[in-house]
Amino acid sequence: MLTAELIVDSRVPSEPTLSPDGRWLAYQVDTIAQGIPEIWLAAVDGEEKPRKLAEGSSPRWSPDSLYFLRDGLIHTEDGPLFAWRSEITAFLPMRERVVFIAEDETPAAEIRVWSESLRPARLRSFDPRTGEITTLLEDHVADVARRQDDKVLAVVTWPTPEPDFGGLEPRLTLLDLETGERRDLGRAAFEAASPVWWLDDDGWHVAYLGTPELVGGWAVFDVPVKTGEHRNLTPESACPVGLAQVDSGAPLLLVADGLDTALHRLGSGEVAFWRGLADAPTSNGEIVAVVLSTAHRPKDVHCGPIGGPLARVSDTAPEFDAIPWGGQERLSYKASDGLALDGLLVLPPGKTREDGPFPLVTLVHGGPYDRHADRFMLGWFPSAQWLAPAGHAVFLPNPRGGQGHGHEFAAAVAGRVGLEEWSDIETGIDLLIAEGVADPERLGIVGGSHGGFMTAWAIGQTRRFKAALMVAGICDWGMLAATGELGPLVESAHGGSIGWEGIGPHRHDRLSPISYAAEIETPVLIVHGADDTNVPWSQAEFFHRALRHFGVEHDLVVYPGEGHSLRGRDHQLDLLRRAREWFARLL
């Protein structure tokens, strides 16, 4: 029997990394409730059973050892490598040194003065032979990659540690470790991350993932070192989601492809296609490992030859094997304007469409640049396989604005959030009603983050829903531009305006659910983390005050100490149980 405890205590693998000889895979294992992470080791050939190596996170191989993070310090199996009095956020083992990213050791000031309190995470180097630690770059460093010969680093820097505006103006820098020479390769794309090196007939290249526009999703950029020109290599139809450096040849690119995932060799086409969700690729050029999930299999590490079949090398959640799951069906339908859409339908365990109509809960994904892939739909968030055993059918739509259908599809929501998005979702609901799957008198909706915005938006546009659950959602785009950590330029790219452009009305007023609060009759459960900096909890408080003013049945749940995602075990359990009870009572 599936319980909330079984969900939050289940184990999830991430960050696989191949040993230099290609024989071993190290990977991180966490509980969904974010307990103490562990490092596990598995044989690539599957001949040895995976085993726990140590407690820690972020495993990384050097030519002769395995390193990982524990308590903010770099460790081997023998213990910490060195002491550092601030958290190390990332590191990279090399042949003769370990480079790492960390703030200065001086404690942060108790009184925060904006002009004095910015703390860059700098690039530093540790020499195991001498124990010496040196600072390589004084800039704020967001990401780093080693060239295969260990002579040069590619570094993504920000002008300030603040996401707004530092994250909007990243630069790509090369650092020669032999001479100390620094070369600026210019402004990188917004959200630049995952730099990788590769070598072809023209010499060395650095590729990275970045966002060409504030809305519209990621692209892969290639920078020939000789010219320093940043070239977008991504076809309009592709949605890159991962990039992996290999020992030789062009890097591997992971691409969201509708409900599935494809692996490409950069510049030379597709080499593999996987049904479901794959992420965290790692490869030595011959073998590739990914974390893969399919409709009825949770995430596990899979490994095999590039372009060949993959074998599962981990088994992190065997407790789910005997549980009957709801049938998961792939949907394909047309939007009201003819645009091709997809999504998923999960029915109660043991039921078919012929057993309908069912109470239907529509689960809207976040982002908006995200997607529902054809993966195992279970987690601490009120998910499809948690709601389906309670008798609900669950609709998981992929409206425009998300991944898997190219740049134009993703960019369609720029300054238009909620408009065509909602039409896409409602069209899918109407289709399921027409097909006898959904009971039109028992409709619910739930979403988190941008999905929480869409939940609040939907109940202001229609009174057809009998219950709604809004988690960490947005009700006012102007307020989010003022207080959200991503800042006014990013949020106004979605909401259409900021509020400082002059006297309104402003575009974001027309796209903010709070403006339609007087139209809401649907009972709403509002859930938020008290320490959320992405979508501050003032959004939940504003929506709560509006619903109270208009006499709408609702409740407000604020989890202390929680950010944009819930991490506390008791809080995750509470949300799972509260969500089931809410929809059971009202649907």
Coordinates of C-alpha atoms in Angstrom, one line a residue:
M1 CA 0.0 0.0 0.0
L2 CA 1.3 3.4 -1.0
T3 CA 1.8 5.8 2.0
A4 CA 3.0 9.3 2.3
E5 CA 6.0 8.0 4.4
L6 CA 7.0 5.6 1.6
I7 CA 7.1 8.5 -0.8
V8 CA 9.2 11.0 1.2
D9 CA 11.5 8.3 2.5
S10 CA 12.2 6.8 -0.9
R11 CA 15.6 7.2 -2.5
V12 CA 16.5 9.1 -5.7
P13 CA 19.8 8.9 -7.6
S14 CA 21.5 11.9 -9.2
E15 CA 24.9 13.2 -10.6
P16 CA 26.4 10.0 -12.0
T17 CA 30.0 10.3 -12.9
L18 CA 32.3 7.8 -14.8
S19 CA 35.7 6.8 -13.4
P20 CA 38.7 7.6 -15.7
D21 CA 39.1 3.9 -16.7
G22 CA 35.4 3.6 -17.6
R23 CA 34.8 0.7 -15.1
W24 CA 32.9 2.4 -12.3
L25 CA 30.0 4.8 -11.8
A26 CA 29.8 7.0 -8.7
Y27 CA 26.5 8.7 -8.0
Q28 CA 24.6 10.5 -5.3
V29 CA 21.5 9.1 -3.6
D30 CA 19.1 11.3 -1.6
T31 CA 15.7 10.8 0.0
I32 CA 13.0 12.9 -1.4
A33 CA 12.8 14.5 2.1
Q34 CA 16.4 15.7 1.7
G35 CA 18.0 13.6 4.4
I36 CA 21.8 13.0 4.5
P37 CA 22.9 12.3 0.9
E38 CA 25.1 9.3 0.1
I39 CA 27.7 8.4 -2.4
W40 CA 27.2 5.0 -4.1
L41 CA 29.5 3.0 -6.4
A42 CA 28.3 0.7 -9.2
A43 CA 30.2 -1.4 -11.8
V44 CA 29.6 -0.3 -15.3
D45 CA 29.4 -4.0 -16.4
G46 CA 26.8 -4.7 -13.7
E47 CA 28.8 -7.7 -12.4
E48 CA 29.1 -6.2 -8.9
K49 CA 26.1 -5.1 -6.8
P50 CA 26.1 -1.3 -6.1
R51 CA 27.4 -0.4 -2.7
K52 CA 27.3 2.7 -0.4
L53 CA 30.7 4.3 -0.3
A54 CA 30.2 7.2 2.0
E55 CA 27.9 10.0 3.2
G56 CA 28.2 13.0 0.9
S57 CA 27.2 14.7 -2.3
S58 CA 28.5 15.8 -5.7
P59 CA 30.9 12.9 -6.5
R60 CA 33.9 13.8 -8.8
W61 CA 36.7 11.6 -10.1
S62 CA 40.3 12.7 -10.3
P63 CA 42.8 10.4 -12.3
D64 CA 43.5 8.4 -9.2
S65 CA 40.7 9.0 -6.6
L66 CA 37.1 9.9 -5.9
Y67 CA 36.2 13.1 -4.2
F68 CA 32.9 14.4 -2.8
L69 CA 31.4 17.1 -0.7
R70 CA 30.4 16.6 3.0
D71 CA 29.4 19.4 5.4
G72 CA 30.6 21.9 2.8
L73 CA 34.1 20.5 2.5
I74 CA 35.8 18.4 -0.1
H75 CA 36.4 14.8 1.1
T76 CA 37.9 11.5 0.0
E77 CA 37.2 8.2 1.7
D78 CA 40.1 9.1 4.1
G79 CA 38.5 12.4 5.3
P80 CA 38.4 16.1 4.4
L81 CA 41.1 17.3 2.0
F82 CA 41.5 20.7 3.8
A83 CA 39.6 23.1 6.0
W84 CA 37.8 26.1 4.7
R85 CA 35.6 28.3 6.8
S86 CA 32.8 28.9 4.3
E87 CA 30.8 26.5 2.2
I88 CA 32.4 25.1 -0.9
T89 CA 29.6 25.1 -3.6
A90 CA 31.4 23.3 -6.4
F91 CA 34.8 21.7 -7.1
L92 CA 36.8 20.1 -9.9
P93 CA 39.6 17.5 -9.3
M94 CA 42.5 17.7 -11.7
R95 CA 45.8 15.9 -12.0
E96 CA 47.9 18.3 -9.9
R97 CA 45.3 20.4 -8.1
V98 CA 41.7 20.7 -7.0
V99 CA 39.9 23.9 -8.1
F100 CA 36.9 24.9 -6.1
I101 CA 34.3 27.7 -5.8
A102 CA 33.7 29.3 -2.4
E103 CA 33.1 32.6 -0.7
D104 CA 35.9 34.2 1.5
E105 CA 36.5 32.6 4.9
T106 CA 35.6 35.8 6.7
P107 CA 32.1 35.6 8.3
A108 CA 29.2 37.4 6.8
A109 CA 28.3 40.7 8.4
E110 CA 25.3 40.6 10.8
I111 CA 24.0 43.9 9.5
R112 CA 23.4 43.7 5.8
V113 CA 24.4 46.8 3.9
W114 CA 23.8 46.3 0.2
S115 CA 26.9 48.2 -1.0
E116 CA 29.1 46.3 1.5
S117 CA 27.6 42.8 1.9
L118 CA 28.0 41.3 -1.5
R119 CA 30.1 38.1 -1.2
P120 CA 31.5 36.7 -4.4
A121 CA 32.1 33.0 -4.7
R122 CA 35.6 33.0 -6.0
L123 CA 37.6 30.4 -8.0
R124 CA 40.4 28.9 -5.9
S125 CA 43.0 26.2 -6.2
F126 CA 44.3 23.6 -3.7
D127 CA 47.7 21.9 -4.2
P128 CA 47.7 18.5 -2.5
R129 CA 51.5 18.4 -2.6
T130 CA 52.0 21.6 -0.6
G131 CA 48.7 22.2 1.0
E132 CA 48.7 25.7 -0.5
I133 CA 45.4 27.4 -1.4
T134 CA 45.4 30.3 -3.9
T135 CA 42.6 32.4 -5.3
L136 CA 42.6 32.2 -9.1
L137 CA 39.9 34.7 -9.9
E138 CA 38.5 37.5 -7.7
D139 CA 35.2 37.6 -9.8
H140 CA 32.0 35.9 -8.8
V141 CA 32.2 32.4 -10.4
A142 CA 29.1 30.6 -11.5
D143 CA 30.6 27.6 -13.3
V144 CA 33.9 26.1 -14.4
A145 CA 35.2 23.4 -16.7
R146 CA 38.7 21.9 -17.2
R147 CA 40.2 21.4 -20.6
Q148 CA 41.1 17.8 -21.2
D149 CA 44.8 18.4 -20.9
D150 CA 44.3 20.2 -17.5
K151 CA 46.1 23.3 -18.8
V152 CA 43.2 25.8 -19.2
L153 CA 39.9 26.4 -17.4
A154 CA 36.7 27.8 -18.9
V155 CA 35.0 29.9 -16.3
V156 CA 31.5 31.5 -16.3
T157 CA 31.7 34.7 -14.2
W158 CA 29.1 37.3 -13.1
P159 CA 29.8 41.0 -12.4
T160 CA 28.0 40.6 -9.0
P161 CA 26.7 37.6 -6.9
E162 CA 23.2 39.0 -7.3
P163 CA 21.0 37.0 -9.7
D164 CA 19.6 40.4 -10.7
F165 CA 21.6 41.7 -12.4
G166 CA 24.7 39.5 -12.2
G167 CA 23.0 36.5 -13.7
L168 CA 21.8 38.6 -16.6
E169 CA 25.3 39.6 -17.7
P170 CA 27.6 36.5 -17.5
R171 CA 30.9 36.4 -19.2
L172 CA 33.1 33.5 -20.4
T173 CA 36.7 33.6 -19.4
L174 CA 39.7 31.4 -20.1
L175 CA 42.3 31.0 -17.4
D176 CA 45.7 29.5 -18.3
L177 CA 46.9 27.5 -15.3
E178 CA 50.5 27.5 -16.4
T179 CA 51.0 31.2 -17.1
G180 CA 48.1 32.7 -15.1
E181 CA 47.0 34.5 -18.2
R182 CA 43.3 35.4 -18.4
R183 CA 41.4 35.9 -21.6
D184 CA 38.0 37.3 -21.8
L185 CA 35.8 35.6 -24.5
G186 CA 33.0 38.2 -24.0
R187 CA 29.4 38.3 -22.9
A188 CA 27.7 34.9 -22.7
A189 CA 24.0 34.2 -23.0
F190 CA 21.7 34.7 -20.0
E191 CA 21.8 31.7 -17.6
A192 CA 25.1 30.5 -19.1
A193 CA 26.0 27.2 -17.5
S194 CA 27.6 23.8 -18.0
P195 CA 30.7 24.8 -20.0
V196 CA 32.4 22.0 -21.8
W197 CA 35.6 21.7 -23.9
W198 CA 36.1 20.0 -27.2
L199 CA 38.7 19.8 -30.0
D200 CA 38.2 19.7 -33.7
D201 CA 40.3 20.6 -36.8
D202 CA 39.9 24.3 -36.1
G203 CA 41.3 23.9 -32.6
W204 CA 39.8 24.2 -29.1
H205 CA 36.1 25.1 -28.5
V206 CA 34.1 25.9 -25.4
A207 CA 30.4 25.1 -25.6
Y208 CA 27.8 26.0 -23.0
L209 CA 24.0 26.1 -22.3
G210 CA 22.4 29.5 -22.2
T211 CA 19.1 31.4 -22.9
P212 CA 19.2 33.6 -26.0
E213 CA 16.2 35.5 -24.8
L214 CA 14.6 36.0 -21.3
V215 CA 11.7 33.7 -22.4
G216 CA 12.0 30.8 -24.8
G217 CA 14.3 28.3 -23.3
W218 CA 17.8 27.1 -23.5
A219 CA 20.2 26.8 -26.5
V220 CA 23.7 25.4 -26.9
F221 CA 26.3 28.0 -27.8
D222 CA 29.7 27.1 -29.3
V223 CA 32.7 29.4 -28.9
P224 CA 35.8 28.7 -31.1
V225 CA 38.7 29.8 -28.9
K226 CA 40.5 31.3 -31.9
T227 CA 37.7 33.7 -32.7
G228 CA 35.8 34.1 -29.5
E229 CA 32.5 34.2 -31.4
H230 CA 29.5 32.9 -29.6
R231 CA 27.5 30.9 -32.1
N232 CA 24.0 29.5 -31.3
L233 CA 24.0 25.9 -32.8
T234 CA 20.5 25.0 -31.7
P235 CA 17.8 24.4 -34.3
E236 CA 14.5 26.3 -33.6
S237 CA 12.8 22.9 -33.1
A238 CA 15.2 21.6 -30.4
C239 CA 15.2 22.1 -26.6
P240 CA 18.6 21.3 -25.0
V241 CA 18.5 20.3 -21.4
G242 CA 22.0 18.9 -20.7
L243 CA 25.5 19.0 -21.9
A244 CA 28.3 16.5 -21.2
Q245 CA 32.1 16.8 -22.0
V246 CA 33.8 13.7 -23.4
D247 CA 37.5 12.8 -23.6
S248 CA 37.6 13.3 -27.3
G249 CA 35.3 14.6 -30.0
A250 CA 32.3 16.8 -29.8
P251 CA 30.3 16.9 -26.5
L252 CA 27.0 15.1 -26.0
L253 CA 23.8 17.1 -25.8
L254 CA 20.6 16.0 -24.1
V255 CA 17.4 17.3 -25.7
A256 CA 13.8 17.3 -24.5
D257 CA 11.8 15.8 -27.4
G258 CA 8.0 16.0 -26.6
L259 CA 7.3 13.5 -23.8
D260 CA 10.7 11.8 -24.4
T261 CA 14.5 12.5 -24.4
A262 CA 17.1 12.4 -27.2
L263 CA 20.9 12.3 -27.0
H264 CA 22.8 14.2 -29.7
R265 CA 26.4 14.5 -30.6
L266 CA 26.9 18.3 -30.9
G267 CA 26.8 19.3 -34.6
S268 CA 26.3 15.7 -35.9
G269 CA 22.8 14.6 -35.1
E270 CA 21.0 12.2 -32.8
V271 CA 22.7 9.1 -31.4
A272 CA 20.0 7.8 -29.0
F273 CA 16.4 8.2 -28.1
W274 CA 14.9 7.3 -24.8
R275 CA 11.2 6.9 -23.9
G276 CA 10.6 9.1 -20.8
L277 CA 12.8 11.5 -18.9
A278 CA 16.6 11.3 -18.9
D279 CA 18.9 13.8 -17.2
A280 CA 22.4 14.3 -15.8
P281 CA 24.4 12.8 -18.7
T282 CA 28.0 11.8 -18.2
S283 CA 30.3 10.1 -20.8
N284 CA 33.9 9.3 -21.7
G285 CA 33.1 9.3 -25.4
E286 CA 32.4 5.6 -25.6
I287 CA 30.1 4.9 -22.6
V288 CA 27.2 7.2 -21.5
A289 CA 25.4 7.1 -18.2
V290 CA 22.1 9.0 -17.5
V291 CA 19.5 9.0 -14.8
L292 CA 16.4 7.6 -16.5
S293 CA 12.7 7.4 -15.5
T294 CA 9.8 5.8 -17.4
A295 CA 6.1 5.7 -16.8
H296 CA 6.2 3.0 -14.1
R297 CA 9.9 3.0 -13.1
P298 CA 11.3 5.6 -10.8
K299 CA 14.7 7.3 -11.5
D300 CA 17.7 5.0 -11.7
V301 CA 21.1 5.2 -13.2
H302 CA 21.4 3.5 -16.6
C303 CA 24.6 3.0 -18.6
G304 CA 25.7 1.6 -22.0
P305 CA 27.6 2.4 -25.2
I306 CA 26.7 5.6 -26.9
G307 CA 23.9 4.9 -29.4
G308 CA 23.4 1.4 -28.0
P309 CA 21.0 -0.1 -25.4
L310 CA 21.2 1.0 -21.8
A311 CA 21.3 -1.3 -18.7
R312 CA 20.0 -0.3 -15.3
V313 CA 22.9 -0.3 -12.8
S314 CA 21.1 1.0 -9.7
D315 CA 18.0 0.0 -7.9
T316 CA 17.3 2.8 -5.4
A317 CA 13.6 2.3 -4.8
P318 CA 12.8 -1.5 -4.8
E319 CA 10.0 -0.9 -2.3
F320 CA 7.9 0.4 -5.2
D321 CA 8.1 -2.8 -7.2
A322 CA 5.0 -4.5 -5.7
I323 CA 2.7 -1.5 -5.7
P324 CA -0.1 -1.3 -8.3
W325 CA 0.2 2.0 -10.2
G326 CA -2.3 3.9 -12.1
G327 CA -2.2 3.4 -15.9
Q328 CA -0.3 6.3 -17.6
E329 CA -1.4 7.2 -21.1
R330 CA 0.2 9.6 -23.6
L331 CA -2.1 12.2 -25.0
S332 CA -1.9 14.1 -28.3
Y333 CA -4.4 16.8 -29.2
K334 CA -4.8 20.2 -30.9
A335 CA -5.1 23.6 -29.3
S336 CA -8.0 25.8 -30.3
D337 CA -5.7 27.5 -32.8
G338 CA -4.5 24.2 -34.3
L339 CA -1.2 24.0 -32.5
A340 CA -0.1 20.4 -31.7
L341 CA 0.0 19.7 -27.9
D342 CA 0.8 16.7 -25.8
G343 CA 0.3 15.6 -22.2
L344 CA -0.4 12.6 -20.0
L345 CA -3.4 11.0 -18.3
V346 CA -3.1 8.8 -15.2
L347 CA -6.1 6.8 -14.2
P348 CA -6.8 5.1 -10.8
P349 CA -5.0 1.8 -10.3
G350 CA -6.9 -1.1 -12.0
K351 CA -9.3 1.3 -13.8
T352 CA -9.7 2.0 -17.5
R353 CA -11.4 4.8 -19.5
E354 CA -14.5 2.6 -19.6
D355 CA -14.8 3.0 -15.8
G356 CA -15.2 6.7 -16.1
P357 CA -16.2 9.4 -15.7
F358 CA -13.8 10.1 -12.9
P359 CA -13.2 13.2 -10.8
L360 CA -10.4 14.9 -12.6
V361 CA -7.4 16.8 -11.1
T362 CA -5.4 18.8 -13.6
L363 CA -1.8 19.1 -12.5
V364 CA 0.0 22.1 -14.2
H365 CA 3.8 22.0 -14.3
G366 CA 6.1 24.9 -13.2
G367 CA 8.6 26.9 -15.1
P368 CA 6.9 27.8 -17.4
Y369 CA 10.0 26.3 -19.2
D370 CA 9.4 22.8 -17.9
R371 CA 7.4 19.8 -19.1
H372 CA 5.6 16.7 -18.0
A373 CA 7.8 13.9 -19.6
D374 CA 6.5 10.3 -19.8
R375 CA 8.2 9.5 -16.5
F376 CA 7.3 8.0 -13.1
M377 CA 4.9 10.6 -11.6
L378 CA 5.5 10.3 -7.9
G379 CA 7.1 12.8 -5.4
W380 CA 6.6 14.9 -2.3
F381 CA 4.5 17.4 -4.4
P382 CA 0.9 16.1 -4.8
S383 CA 1.7 14.0 -7.8
A384 CA -0.4 11.9 -10.2
Q385 CA 0.4 8.5 -8.7
W386 CA -0.4 9.9 -5.2
L387 CA -3.8 11.3 -6.3
A388 CA -4.8 8.4 -8.6
P389 CA -5.1 5.8 -5.8
A390 CA -7.6 8.1 -4.1
G391 CA -9.9 7.6 -7.1
H392 CA -9.0 10.6 -9.2
A393 CA -7.9 10.7 -12.8
V394 CA -5.0 13.1 -13.3
F395 CA -4.4 15.3 -16.4
L396 CA -0.9 16.5 -16.9
P397 CA -0.9 19.0 -19.8
N398 CA 2.0 20.5 -21.6
P399 CA 0.8 23.9 -22.7
R400 CA 2.8 26.3 -24.8
G401 CA 5.7 28.0 -22.8
G402 CA 7.3 24.7 -21.9
Q403 CA 10.1 22.4 -23.1
G404 CA 10.0 19.8 -25.8
H405 CA 8.6 21.6 -28.8
G406 CA 11.2 24.2 -29.8
H407 CA 12.0 27.8 -29.2
E408 CA 8.8 29.4 -30.8
F409 CA 6.6 27.1 -28.6
A410 CA 8.4 28.1 -25.5
A411 CA 8.6 31.8 -26.3
A412 CA 4.9 32.1 -27.0
V413 CA 4.2 33.1 -23.4
A414 CA 6.5 36.1 -23.4
G415 CA 4.4 39.0 -21.9
R416 CA 1.3 36.7 -22.4
V417 CA 1.4 34.3 -19.4
G418 CA -2.0 32.7 -18.7
L419 CA -3.6 33.5 -22.0
E420 CA -3.0 30.8 -24.6
E421 CA -1.6 28.6 -21.8
W422 CA -4.9 28.5 -20.2
S423 CA -6.7 27.9 -23.5
D424 CA -4.4 24.9 -24.1
I425 CA -5.1 23.4 -20.7
E426 CA -8.9 24.0 -20.9
T427 CA -9.0 22.4 -24.4
G428 CA -7.5 19.2 -22.9
I429 CA -9.9 19.2 -20.1
D430 CA -12.9 19.6 -22.5
L431 CA -11.5 16.7 -24.6
L432 CA -11.4 14.4 -21.6
I433 CA -14.9 15.4 -20.6
A434 CA -16.1 14.7 -24.2
E435 CA -14.4 11.3 -24.2
G436 CA -16.2 10.3 -20.9
V437 CA -13.0 10.2 -18.8
A438 CA -13.7 13.3 -16.7
D439 CA -16.8 14.3 -14.7
P440 CA -17.5 17.9 -15.5
E441 CA -19.0 18.4 -12.1
R442 CA -15.9 17.2 -10.2
L443 CA -12.9 19.1 -11.6
G444 CA -9.9 20.2 -9.5
I445 CA -6.6 21.9 -10.4
V446 CA -3.2 22.0 -8.7
G447 CA 0.2 23.5 -9.5
G448 CA 3.4 24.8 -7.9
S449 CA 5.4 27.9 -8.8
H450 CA 4.4 28.9 -12.3
G451 CA 1.8 26.0 -12.0
G452 CA 0.6 27.8 -8.9
F453 CA 0.2 30.9 -10.9
M454 CA -1.8 29.0 -13.6
T455 CA -4.0 27.5 -10.8
A456 CA -4.8 31.0 -9.5
W457 CA -5.3 32.3 -13.0
A458 CA -7.6 29.5 -14.0
I459 CA -10.0 29.9 -11.1
G460 CA -10.3 33.6 -11.9
Q461 CA -11.2 32.8 -15.5
T462 CA -13.8 30.1 -14.9
R463 CA -16.0 28.7 -12.1
R464 CA -16.0 25.1 -13.3
F465 CA -13.4 23.9 -10.8
K466 CA -14.7 22.6 -7.4
A467 CA -11.3 22.7 -5.7
A468 CA -7.9 24.2 -6.3
L469 CA -4.4 23.8 -4.6
M470 CA -1.9 26.6 -5.2
V471 CA 1.7 25.9 -4.1
A472 CA 4.3 28.6 -4.0
G473 CA 2.3 30.4 -6.7
I474 CA 2.3 33.9 -8.2
C475 CA -0.8 36.2 -7.9
D476 CA 0.8 39.5 -8.8
W477 CA 3.5 39.9 -11.4
G478 CA 4.3 43.5 -10.3
M479 CA 5.0 42.4 -6.8
L480 CA 7.1 39.5 -8.0
A481 CA 9.2 41.9 -10.1
A482 CA 9.7 43.9 -7.0
T483 CA 10.5 41.1 -4.6
G484 CA 11.5 37.9 -6.4
E485 CA 15.1 36.9 -6.5
L486 CA 15.2 36.8 -10.4
G487 CA 14.5 40.5 -10.5
P488 CA 12.3 42.8 -12.6
L489 CA 13.7 42.1 -16.1
V490 CA 13.1 38.3 -15.9
E491 CA 9.7 38.6 -14.3
S492 CA 8.5 41.4 -16.6
A493 CA 9.5 39.2 -19.5
H494 CA 6.7 36.9 -18.4
G495 CA 4.2 39.4 -16.9
G496 CA 4.6 42.1 -19.5
S497 CA 5.7 45.0 -17.4
I498 CA 7.3 46.0 -14.1
G499 CA 5.4 48.9 -12.6
W500 CA 8.0 51.6 -12.7
E501 CA 7.3 52.5 -16.3
G502 CA 4.9 55.2 -15.3
I503 CA 1.3 55.5 -14.2
G504 CA -0.8 52.4 -15.0
P505 CA -2.8 50.4 -15.7
H506 CA 0.2 48.1 -16.6
R507 CA 0.3 45.0 -18.7
H508 CA 1.1 42.9 -15.7
D509 CA -2.2 44.0 -14.0
R510 CA -4.1 42.3 -16.8
L511 CA -2.0 39.1 -16.4
S512 CA -2.1 38.9 -12.6
P513 CA -4.6 36.5 -10.9
I514 CA -5.1 39.1 -8.1
S515 CA -6.9 41.3 -10.5
Y516 CA -9.6 38.7 -11.0
A517 CA -10.1 37.8 -7.3
A518 CA -13.6 39.2 -7.3
E519 CA -14.6 36.5 -9.9
I520 CA -13.3 33.5 -7.8
E521 CA -15.8 31.1 -6.3
T522 CA -13.6 27.9 -6.2
P523 CA -12.4 26.8 -2.8
V524 CA -8.6 27.3 -2.7
L525 CA -5.9 25.7 -0.5
I526 CA -2.9 28.1 -0.6
V527 CA 0.5 26.6 0.4
H528 CA 3.8 28.5 0.7
G529 CA 7.3 28.3 2.3
A530 CA 7.9 31.1 4.8
D531 CA 11.5 31.6 3.5
D532 CA 10.8 31.4 -0.2
T533 CA 13.0 34.0 -2.1
N534 CA 12.0 32.9 -5.6
V535 CA 8.3 33.6 -5.1
P536 CA 8.2 35.3 -1.7
W537 CA 5.3 34.3 0.6
S538 CA 3.8 37.8 0.3
Q539 CA 2.2 36.4 -2.9
A540 CA 0.3 33.9 -0.8
E541 CA -0.6 36.4 1.8
F542 CA -2.0 38.9 -0.8
F543 CA -4.1 36.1 -2.4
H544 CA -5.4 35.0 1.0
R545 CA -6.4 38.6 1.9
A546 CA -8.3 39.0 -1.4
L547 CA -10.1 35.7 -1.0
R548 CA -11.0 36.5 2.6
H549 CA -12.3 39.9 1.5
F550 CA -14.6 38.3 -1.1
G551 CA -15.7 35.5 1.2
V552 CA -14.2 32.7 -0.8
E553 CA -13.7 29.4 1.0
H554 CA -10.0 28.9 1.4
D555 CA -7.1 28.1 3.7
L556 CA -3.5 29.3 4.0
V557 CA -0.7 27.0 5.0
V558 CA 2.7 28.5 5.6
Y559 CA 5.6 26.1 6.3
P560 CA 8.3 27.7 8.6
G561 CA 11.9 27.6 7.4
E562 CA 11.0 26.4 3.9
G563 CA 12.0 27.9 0.6
H564 CA 10.6 27.4 -2.9
S565 CA 10.6 23.6 -2.5
L566 CA 9.7 21.9 0.7
R567 CA 12.6 20.0 2.3
G568 CA 11.4 19.1 5.8
R569 CA 10.0 15.6 6.1
D570 CA 7.1 16.6 8.3
H571 CA 6.2 19.4 6.0
Q572 CA 6.2 17.1 2.9
L573 CA 4.1 14.5 4.7
D574 CA 1.6 17.3 5.8
L575 CA 1.3 18.6 2.2
L576 CA 0.7 15.1 0.7
R577 CA -2.0 14.3 3.3
R578 CA -3.6 17.7 3.2
A579 CA -3.8 17.7 -0.6
R580 CA -5.5 14.3 -0.7
E581 CA -8.0 15.4 2.0
W582 CA -8.7 18.6 0.2
F583 CA -9.6 17.0 -3.1
A584 CA -11.4 14.1 -1.4
R585 CA -13.7 16.4 0.4
L586 CA -14.5 18.8 -2.5
L587 CA -14.5 16.4 -5.5

